[in-house]
Short mmCIF file of C-alpha atoms and ligand atoms in Angstrom, two decimals:
data_model
loop_
_atom_site.label_atom_id
_atom_site.label_comp_id
_atom_site.label_asym_id
_atom_site.label_seq_id
_atom_site.Cartn_x
_atom_site.Cartn_y
_atom_site.Cartn_z
CA MET A 1 168.99 78.32 172.78
CA ASP A 2 170.21 80.50 169.88
CA ILE A 3 168.91 83.72 171.35
CA LYS A 4 171.40 85.38 173.65
CA ALA A 5 171.45 88.76 175.42
CA PRO A 6 172.53 91.46 172.93
CA ARG A 7 176.21 92.46 172.83
CA GLY A 8 177.20 94.77 175.68
CA VAL A 9 174.18 93.83 177.80
CA ARG A 10 174.33 91.64 180.91
CA ASP A 11 172.04 89.73 183.18
CA ILE A 12 172.58 90.41 186.87
CA LEU A 13 172.11 86.92 188.27
CA PRO A 14 170.91 85.99 191.80
CA ASP A 15 174.41 85.44 193.21
CA GLU A 16 175.25 89.02 192.19
CA SER A 17 171.95 90.85 192.61
CA TRP A 18 172.04 90.84 196.43
CA ARG A 19 175.31 92.77 196.22
CA TRP A 20 173.59 95.36 194.04
CA ALA A 21 170.82 95.64 196.63
CA TYR A 22 173.45 96.31 199.30
CA VAL A 23 175.08 99.08 197.25
CA LEU A 24 171.71 100.71 196.63
CA ASP A 25 170.70 100.41 200.29
CA VAL A 26 173.86 102.17 201.44
CA THR A 27 173.37 104.75 198.69
CA ALA A 28 169.74 105.44 199.64
CA LYS A 29 170.67 105.98 203.30
CA THR A 30 173.52 108.33 202.37
CA MET A 31 171.23 110.29 200.04
CA ALA A 32 168.74 110.75 202.88
CA ASP A 33 171.53 111.98 205.18
CA PHE A 34 172.48 114.60 202.59
CA GLY A 35 168.86 115.65 202.01
CA HIS A 36 168.37 114.19 198.52
CA SER A 37 164.96 112.74 197.61
CA GLU A 38 164.56 109.86 195.20
CA ILE A 39 162.83 110.44 191.87
CA HIS A 40 161.89 107.88 189.21
CA LEU A 41 162.38 109.05 185.65
CA PRO A 42 161.31 107.52 182.33
CA ILE A 43 163.81 105.34 180.51
CA PHE A 44 163.09 107.02 177.20
CA GLU A 45 162.71 110.69 176.41
CA GLN A 46 162.29 112.86 173.33
CA THR A 47 165.53 112.68 171.33
CA GLU A 48 165.75 116.48 171.32
CA LEU A 49 166.29 116.54 175.08
CA PHE A 50 169.66 114.88 174.60
CA SER A 51 170.71 116.39 171.27
CA ARG A 52 170.11 119.89 172.67
CA GLY A 53 171.01 119.14 176.29
CA VAL A 54 174.04 116.85 176.09
CA GLY A 55 175.30 118.61 172.93
CA ASP A 56 175.34 117.41 169.35
CA THR A 57 179.13 117.45 169.02
CA THR A 58 179.53 114.93 171.86
CA ASP A 59 180.34 111.26 171.27
CA ILE A 60 177.13 110.35 173.07
CA VAL A 61 174.87 112.24 170.68
CA GLU A 62 176.99 111.69 167.56
CA LYS A 63 177.48 107.96 167.81
CA GLU A 64 176.13 106.32 170.93
CA MET A 65 172.42 106.94 171.31
CA TYR A 66 169.77 104.28 170.89
CA SER A 67 167.29 106.41 168.96
CA PHE A 68 164.21 105.38 167.05
CA THR A 69 160.96 106.72 165.69
CA ASP A 70 157.95 105.38 167.57
CA ARG A 71 154.70 104.33 165.93
CA GLY A 72 153.39 107.85 166.29
CA GLY A 73 156.35 109.25 164.34
CA ARG A 74 158.06 110.78 167.41
CA GLY A 75 161.84 110.82 167.81
CA ILE A 76 162.60 108.81 170.94
CA THR A 77 165.91 107.95 172.63
CA LEU A 78 166.74 105.48 175.39
CA ARG A 79 168.33 107.73 177.98
CA PRO A 80 172.16 107.77 177.69
CA GLU A 81 172.40 109.70 180.98
CA ALA A 82 170.03 111.04 183.62
CA THR A 83 170.87 114.72 184.16
CA ALA A 84 168.93 116.07 181.18
CA GLY A 85 165.85 114.03 182.20
CA MET A 86 166.17 115.24 185.78
CA VAL A 87 166.24 118.89 184.69
CA ARG A 88 163.35 118.28 182.27
CA SER A 89 161.30 116.75 185.07
CA ALA A 90 162.11 119.47 187.62
CA VAL A 91 161.10 122.20 185.16
CA GLU A 92 157.98 120.33 183.97
CA HIS A 93 156.75 119.86 187.53
CA GLY A 94 157.87 123.21 188.92
CA LEU A 95 160.13 121.60 191.54
CA CYS A 96 162.30 124.70 191.59
CA ALA A 97 159.52 127.26 191.19
CA GLN A 98 159.94 130.61 192.96
CA GLY A 99 163.63 130.11 193.50
CA ALA A 100 163.28 126.86 195.49
CA ALA A 101 166.18 124.43 195.45
CA SER A 102 165.72 120.72 194.81
CA ARG A 103 168.04 117.96 195.90
CA LEU A 104 167.23 114.83 193.92
CA TRP A 105 168.64 111.43 193.09
CA CYS A 106 167.72 108.47 190.97
CA TRP A 107 169.25 105.25 189.74
CA GLY A 108 168.65 102.94 186.85
CA PRO A 109 169.85 101.73 183.47
CA MET A 110 171.41 104.04 180.87
CA PHE A 111 172.09 103.09 177.26
CA ARG A 112 175.06 103.94 175.07
CA TYR A 113 176.25 102.22 171.92
CA GLU A 114 179.87 101.96 173.06
CA ARG A 115 182.51 99.33 172.36
CA PRO A 116 181.98 96.84 175.20
CA GLN A 117 184.92 95.95 177.44
CA LYS A 118 185.53 95.41 181.16
CA GLY A 119 183.55 98.10 182.98
CA ARG A 120 181.98 99.42 179.79
CA TYR A 121 178.60 98.13 178.69
CA ARG A 122 175.81 99.22 176.36
CA GLN A 123 173.29 99.00 179.16
CA PHE A 124 174.84 100.11 182.44
CA PHE A 125 173.48 101.43 185.69
CA GLN A 126 174.06 104.83 187.18
CA ILE A 127 173.34 106.42 190.51
CA ASP A 128 172.56 110.00 189.61
CA VAL A 129 172.48 113.00 191.95
CA GLU A 130 171.43 116.53 191.10
CA THR A 131 171.12 119.70 193.16
CA LEU A 132 169.01 122.17 191.20
CA GLY A 133 168.45 125.86 191.81
CA LEU A 134 171.67 126.70 193.67
CA ALA A 135 174.51 128.65 192.07
CA GLY A 136 176.99 128.87 194.96
CA ALA A 137 180.03 126.70 195.55
CA VAL A 138 178.52 125.10 198.69
CA ALA A 139 176.25 123.03 196.43
CA ASP A 140 179.28 121.79 194.43
CA ILE A 141 181.13 120.93 197.65
CA GLU A 142 178.10 119.05 199.02
CA VAL A 143 177.71 117.04 195.83
CA ILE A 144 181.40 116.08 195.68
CA ALA A 145 181.31 115.21 199.40
CA LEU A 146 178.17 113.10 198.86
CA SER A 147 179.79 111.02 196.14
CA ALA A 148 182.91 110.49 198.25
CA GLU A 149 180.79 109.58 201.30
CA ILE A 150 178.87 106.88 199.40
CA PHE A 151 182.18 105.33 198.37
CA ARG A 152 183.57 105.64 201.90
CA ARG A 153 180.53 103.86 203.38
CA LEU A 154 180.85 101.12 200.76
CA GLY A 155 184.46 100.65 201.80
CA LEU A 156 186.12 101.63 198.49
CA LYS A 157 189.79 102.39 198.89
CA ASN A 158 192.51 104.19 196.92
CA LEU A 159 190.21 106.50 195.02
CA GLU A 160 191.45 109.68 193.44
CA VAL A 161 189.34 112.82 193.07
CA VAL A 162 190.31 114.93 190.06
CA LEU A 163 188.98 118.44 189.71
CA ASN A 164 188.88 121.13 187.07
CA SER A 165 186.89 124.15 185.98
CA VAL A 166 185.61 124.33 182.42
CA GLY A 167 184.62 128.01 182.69
CA CYS A 168 181.40 129.49 181.37
CA PRO A 169 180.13 130.94 178.08
CA LYS A 170 181.83 134.23 179.01
CA CYS A 171 185.37 132.92 179.47
CA ARG A 172 185.40 129.57 177.67
CA PRO A 173 185.46 131.11 174.15
CA ILE A 174 188.72 132.88 175.04
CA TYR A 175 190.22 129.58 176.20
CA ARG A 176 188.77 127.85 173.14
CA GLU A 177 190.71 130.20 170.85
CA LYS A 178 193.95 129.64 172.78
CA LEU A 179 193.45 125.89 172.62
CA LEU A 180 192.58 125.95 168.96
CA ALA A 181 195.78 127.86 168.19
CA HIS A 182 197.80 125.31 170.20
CA PHE A 183 196.23 122.33 168.48
CA LEU A 184 196.53 123.91 165.03
CA THR A 185 200.28 124.33 165.46
CA ASN A 186 200.44 120.63 166.39
CA LYS A 187 197.93 119.45 163.78
CA ASP A 188 200.30 116.83 162.31
CA LYS A 189 200.41 114.94 165.66
CA LEU A 190 196.63 114.60 166.07
CA CYS A 191 194.48 111.53 165.38
CA LYS A 192 191.74 111.41 162.75
CA ASP A 193 188.92 111.96 165.26
CA CYS A 194 190.63 114.95 166.85
CA LEU A 195 191.20 116.57 163.45
CA LEU A 196 187.47 116.28 162.83
CA ARG A 197 186.62 117.72 166.25
CA LEU A 198 189.20 120.49 166.12
CA ASP A 199 186.98 123.25 164.73
CA ARG A 200 183.76 122.21 166.38
CA ASN A 201 184.91 121.47 169.90
CA PRO A 202 188.65 121.82 170.62
CA LEU A 203 188.05 121.23 174.37
CA ARG A 204 187.19 117.62 173.62
CA LEU A 205 190.71 117.09 172.29
CA LEU A 206 192.00 117.44 175.85
CA ASP A 207 190.61 114.05 176.89
CA CYS A 208 191.63 112.07 173.78
CA LYS A 209 193.21 108.78 174.85
CA GLU A 210 195.52 108.49 171.79
CA PRO A 211 199.14 108.86 172.98
CA GLY A 212 200.06 111.37 170.24
CA CYS A 213 197.10 113.61 171.06
CA GLY A 214 197.74 113.09 174.79
CA ALA A 215 201.24 114.56 174.50
CA VAL A 216 199.88 117.59 172.61
CA ALA A 217 197.08 117.97 175.20
CA ASP A 218 199.60 117.79 178.07
CA ALA A 219 201.47 120.71 176.56
CA ALA A 220 198.25 122.70 175.95
CA PRO A 221 197.57 125.87 177.95
CA ALA A 222 195.48 125.42 181.11
CA ILE A 223 192.14 127.16 181.44
CA TYR A 224 193.07 128.78 184.74
CA ASP A 225 194.53 131.96 183.19
CA CYS A 226 191.41 132.43 181.08
CA LEU A 227 188.71 132.00 183.76
CA CYS A 228 186.57 135.10 184.30
CA ASP A 229 186.46 136.58 187.81
CA GLU A 230 183.24 134.79 188.67
CA CYS A 231 184.46 131.34 187.51
CA ALA A 232 187.87 131.85 189.16
CA ALA A 233 186.24 132.79 192.48
CA HIS A 234 183.85 129.84 192.27
CA PHE A 235 186.71 127.45 191.53
CA GLU A 236 188.63 128.80 194.51
CA ASP A 237 185.59 128.50 196.80
CA VAL A 238 185.11 124.87 195.77
CA GLN A 239 188.75 124.09 196.52
CA ASN A 240 188.60 125.91 199.85
CA GLY A 241 185.49 123.95 200.84
CA LEU A 242 187.10 120.64 199.92
CA ASN A 243 190.21 121.63 201.88
CA THR A 244 188.04 122.51 204.89
CA LEU A 245 186.50 119.03 204.75
CA GLY A 246 189.95 117.49 204.47
CA PHE A 247 189.38 115.98 201.01
CA ARG A 248 192.37 115.11 198.96
CA TYR A 249 192.02 115.94 195.26
CA LYS A 250 194.20 116.65 192.27
CA LEU A 251 193.72 119.45 189.77
CA ASP A 252 193.66 118.14 186.21
CA LYS A 253 193.64 120.74 183.46
CA ARG A 254 192.76 118.05 180.88
CA LEU A 255 189.53 117.02 182.60
CA VAL A 256 186.69 118.23 180.37
CA ARG A 257 184.17 115.34 180.52
CA GLY A 258 182.22 113.98 177.58
CA LEU A 259 179.09 116.08 177.90
CA ASP A 260 178.84 119.66 176.68
CA TYR A 261 176.58 121.02 179.38
CA TYR A 262 179.20 121.50 182.08
CA THR A 263 180.10 124.98 183.34
CA LYS A 264 182.62 125.83 186.06
CA THR A 265 183.20 122.70 188.19
CA ALA A 266 184.03 119.36 186.53
CA TYR A 267 185.26 116.40 188.54
CA GLU A 268 185.77 112.67 188.44
CA ILE A 269 186.56 109.98 190.97
CA LEU A 270 188.98 107.39 189.65
CA SER A 271 189.99 103.94 190.83
CA GLY A 272 193.27 102.24 190.03
CA ASP A 273 191.47 98.88 190.25
CA LEU A 274 189.40 99.28 187.09
CA GLY A 275 191.86 99.15 184.19
CA ALA A 276 191.22 101.45 181.23
CA GLN A 277 187.68 102.43 182.28
CA ASN A 278 188.86 103.90 185.56
CA ALA A 279 186.13 106.45 186.43
CA VAL A 280 183.63 105.35 189.07
CA CYS A 281 181.94 108.70 189.10
CA GLY A 282 181.86 111.94 187.14
CA GLY A 283 180.03 115.17 187.50
CA GLY A 284 180.07 118.90 187.81
CA ARG A 285 178.06 122.07 187.36
CA TYR A 286 175.73 122.79 184.43
CA ASP A 287 174.22 126.23 184.86
CA ASN A 288 172.94 126.52 181.26
CA LEU A 289 171.51 123.05 180.64
CA SER A 290 167.93 124.02 181.43
CA GLU A 291 168.02 126.98 179.03
CA SER A 292 169.58 124.89 176.28
CA VAL A 293 166.56 122.57 176.36
CA GLY A 294 164.08 125.47 176.38
CA GLY A 295 163.65 125.85 180.15
CA PRO A 296 164.19 128.82 182.47
CA HIS A 297 167.57 129.66 183.96
CA LEU A 298 168.20 126.89 186.48
CA PRO A 299 171.68 126.36 187.87
CA GLY A 300 172.56 122.79 188.75
CA VAL A 301 175.36 120.56 189.95
CA GLY A 302 175.48 116.79 190.22
CA PHE A 303 177.24 113.54 189.50
CA ALA A 304 176.62 110.12 188.03
CA ALA A 305 178.34 107.05 189.49
CA GLY A 306 178.53 103.75 187.62
CA VAL A 307 177.00 100.94 189.69
CA ASP A 308 178.60 98.23 187.52
CA ARG A 309 182.02 99.76 188.14
CA ILE A 310 181.43 100.29 191.88
CA LEU A 311 180.69 96.56 192.11
CA LEU A 312 183.83 95.70 190.13
CA VAL A 313 186.00 97.76 192.49
CA MET A 314 184.28 96.32 195.59
CA GLU A 315 184.85 92.77 194.37
CA GLU A 316 188.47 93.52 193.47
CA GLN A 317 189.07 95.11 196.90
CA ARG A 318 187.12 92.37 198.71
CA CYS A 319 184.78 94.88 200.34
CA SER A 320 181.97 93.62 202.54
CA PHE A 321 178.49 93.43 201.04
CA GLY A 322 176.71 92.95 204.35
CA LYS A 323 174.91 89.65 204.85
CA SER A 324 173.72 87.70 201.84
CA LEU A 325 170.04 86.83 201.96
CA LYS A 326 170.37 83.19 202.95
CA LYS A 327 167.50 80.80 203.41
CA GLU A 328 167.19 79.80 207.08
CA VAL A 329 164.90 76.81 206.89
CA TYR A 330 164.11 73.99 204.48
CA VAL A 331 160.76 72.33 205.15
CA VAL A 332 160.70 68.61 204.35
CA ALA A 333 157.49 66.57 204.06
CA GLN A 334 158.23 63.11 205.50
CA ASP A 335 155.64 61.38 203.31
CA ASP A 336 153.13 62.14 200.59
CA THR A 337 149.90 61.96 202.62
CA PRO A 338 147.63 65.02 202.25
CA ALA A 339 147.83 65.72 206.02
CA VAL A 340 151.63 65.91 205.99
CA ARG A 341 151.83 67.79 202.69
CA ASN A 342 149.29 70.38 203.90
CA ALA A 343 151.06 70.74 207.24
CA ALA A 344 154.38 71.33 205.42
CA LEU A 345 152.71 73.92 203.18
CA SER A 346 151.19 75.73 206.20
CA LEU A 347 154.41 75.63 208.21
CA THR A 348 156.34 77.13 205.28
CA HIS A 349 153.84 79.95 204.87
CA LYS A 350 153.63 80.71 208.61
CA LEU A 351 157.42 80.91 208.93
CA ARG A 352 157.55 83.27 205.94
CA MET A 353 154.86 85.44 207.56
CA GLU A 354 157.21 85.66 210.58
CA GLY A 355 159.93 86.99 208.27
CA ILE A 356 161.97 83.79 208.21
CA PRO A 357 163.37 82.90 204.76
CA VAL A 358 162.15 79.39 203.91
CA GLU A 359 162.28 76.97 201.03
CA GLN A 360 160.10 73.89 200.63
CA ASP A 361 159.86 71.01 198.23
CA ALA A 362 157.53 71.97 195.39
CA GLY A 363 157.95 68.79 193.32
CA ASP A 364 160.16 68.40 190.27
CA ALA A 365 159.95 69.63 186.66
CA LEU A 366 157.41 66.89 185.90
CA GLY A 367 155.26 67.89 188.87
CA LYS A 368 156.28 64.75 190.81
CA LYS A 369 156.68 64.95 194.62
CA ARG A 370 160.16 64.06 195.85
CA SER A 371 161.09 61.58 198.55
CA ALA A 372 162.05 62.76 202.06
CA LYS A 373 165.63 61.67 201.31
CA ALA A 374 165.78 63.77 198.14
CA GLN A 375 164.33 66.74 200.06
CA MET A 376 166.98 66.38 202.79
CA LYS A 377 169.63 66.48 200.08
CA SER A 378 168.15 69.76 198.80
CA ALA A 379 168.20 71.11 202.37
CA ASP A 380 171.90 70.27 202.51
CA ASN A 381 172.60 71.93 199.17
CA ALA A 382 170.62 75.04 200.10
CA GLY A 383 173.00 75.60 203.03
CA VAL A 384 170.15 76.29 205.47
CA ALA A 385 170.54 76.44 209.25
CA TRP A 386 167.57 74.16 209.87
CA ALA A 387 165.76 71.30 208.14
CA CYS A 388 162.22 71.00 209.53
CA ILE A 389 160.86 67.55 208.81
CA VAL A 390 157.08 67.42 209.02
CA SER A 391 155.44 64.07 209.86
CA GLN A 392 152.56 62.45 211.78
CA ASP A 393 153.15 60.62 215.05
CA GLU A 394 151.32 57.41 216.16
CA ALA A 395 148.37 59.51 217.35
CA GLN A 396 148.14 61.06 213.84
CA LYS A 397 149.29 64.39 215.29
CA ILE A 398 151.53 66.62 213.15
CA VAL A 399 155.01 67.01 214.62
CA VAL A 400 158.16 68.68 213.34
CA VAL A 401 161.69 67.35 213.74
CA MET A 402 164.01 70.35 213.72
CA LYS A 403 167.46 69.31 212.55
CA ASN A 404 170.28 71.73 213.24
CA MET A 405 172.25 71.40 210.00
CA THR A 406 175.52 72.49 211.58
CA THR A 407 175.57 70.18 214.62
CA GLY A 408 173.22 67.46 213.35
CA GLU A 409 171.24 67.71 216.60
CA GLN A 410 167.52 66.93 216.30
CA THR A 411 164.55 68.05 218.45
CA THR A 412 160.89 67.13 217.99
CA VAL A 413 158.52 70.08 218.46
CA GLN A 414 154.97 71.22 217.72
CA PRO A 415 154.59 73.20 214.42
CA GLU A 416 153.68 76.36 216.36
CA GLU A 417 157.00 76.27 218.22
CA VAL A 418 159.25 76.29 215.13
CA ALA A 419 159.32 80.06 214.48
CA ARG A 420 160.26 80.90 218.08
CA ARG A 421 163.04 78.31 218.16
CA VAL A 422 164.50 79.49 214.81
CA LYS A 423 164.49 83.09 216.04
CA GLU A 424 166.01 82.20 219.40
CA ALA A 425 168.81 80.11 217.95
P1 LIG Y 501 179.20 109.93 182.43
O1 LIG Y 501 177.70 109.97 182.40
O2 LIG Y 501 179.81 109.59 181.10
O3 LIG Y 501 179.78 111.13 183.08
O4 LIG Y 501 179.61 108.70 183.36
C1 LIG Y 501 179.43 108.70 184.74
C2 LIG Y 501 179.83 107.34 185.28
O5 LIG Y 501 178.99 106.33 184.72
C3 LIG Y 501 181.23 106.92 184.88
O6 LIG Y 501 182.17 107.42 185.78
C4 LIG Y 501 181.14 105.40 184.94
O7 LIG Y 501 181.29 104.95 186.28
C5 LIG Y 501 179.71 105.14 184.49
N1 LIG Y 501 179.65 104.77 183.07
C6 LIG Y 501 179.62 105.61 182.01
N2 LIG Y 501 179.53 104.91 180.85
C7 LIG Y 501 179.53 103.60 181.18
C8 LIG Y 501 179.45 102.38 180.43
N3 LIG Y 501 179.33 102.37 179.11
N4 LIG Y 501 179.47 101.20 181.13
C9 LIG Y 501 179.56 101.19 182.49
N5 LIG Y 501 179.62 102.31 183.23
C10 LIG Y 501 179.61 103.51 182.60
#
């Protein structure tokens, strides 16, 4: 076939999808333990939500969004991230009305037109967590602890938590001026992109990956001296809380994240097992996002973790994915008589109703029934515990030969006995 999946987009095939289900199961349980309720959000939103929310000087909005005009002439964008949609939804449905707090989570595909490489795709999956309506540091600590707990339960090792504060609209402009002055004196060492971003958003220069810019950014002043009293106290409270919980983290003055809506806390969790795209999770506080998209004041803090990358790290570190969903039984029809075929069909269905995973012969691509020998071969290939061979005895009664595929032992039983014996084994 000439038609392939578009560049940067992957199929998650059956031998991988059960691992995804495991990650999401563990995630859902952890969310419940931390009091977060699941929410399902649309995959596309009005473009304005992202251009105003994420910020139009960000890479995401400038170059990575899948935007189009729908047949009704509306500007639509496939969501590049979930936070803006979460805030939109909470405001639209009054989830935080009268000062209530909302702890939410969702997961699903996000879309960014990025250069594909290992761990970076154009459609990728995020687990997204948001706590809305709480301004205090406890909410930040809970969110960071929740992300770390999901990774702990999944068995991820050697992760590094990096933490920073990006200030607020009161103190960030002061830092912005200091930074701008620093970068202007080192203008000749900056890359093309950074020169373009210099006036509009000098903070973004801090996370440029170009070595020349990196050296200039390393020598740049840290934000800590510029933080206002409120941001400084919040930053200290977050660190104290993490210390109380015994979390190890590193302060990184260059951590600014690629989205403009962050205020105060910014953090990432990194893995050394991912290569260049080393962040499994990123998040922070965004107290002004709601207002920037036309909503009321609604403080928030959250994170997004990349499911594709979590899976990459788990595979690299040989983490357990629980039990794969294996078929237990293969039902074989000994011959092609209607009585035997119907009995095989019924046995298969009854076992499935008992919650036993079963496969049966359903003919071939031409609709032809297959011989008992060919069916036994399929049972072998399927790696099942039991082959149940359905036949008629001399008295025309339906009987089932249960073959233990590990030991080769065979027992003849009545069809009604099969489920009990499989469960007891
Ligand atoms: P962000 O929304 O950019 O803060 O990203 C949060 C997390 O999503 C990152 O730490 C990654 O784990 C994941 N992520 C972001 N972009 C991609 C991508 N293009 N492909 C795969 N995972 C991604």
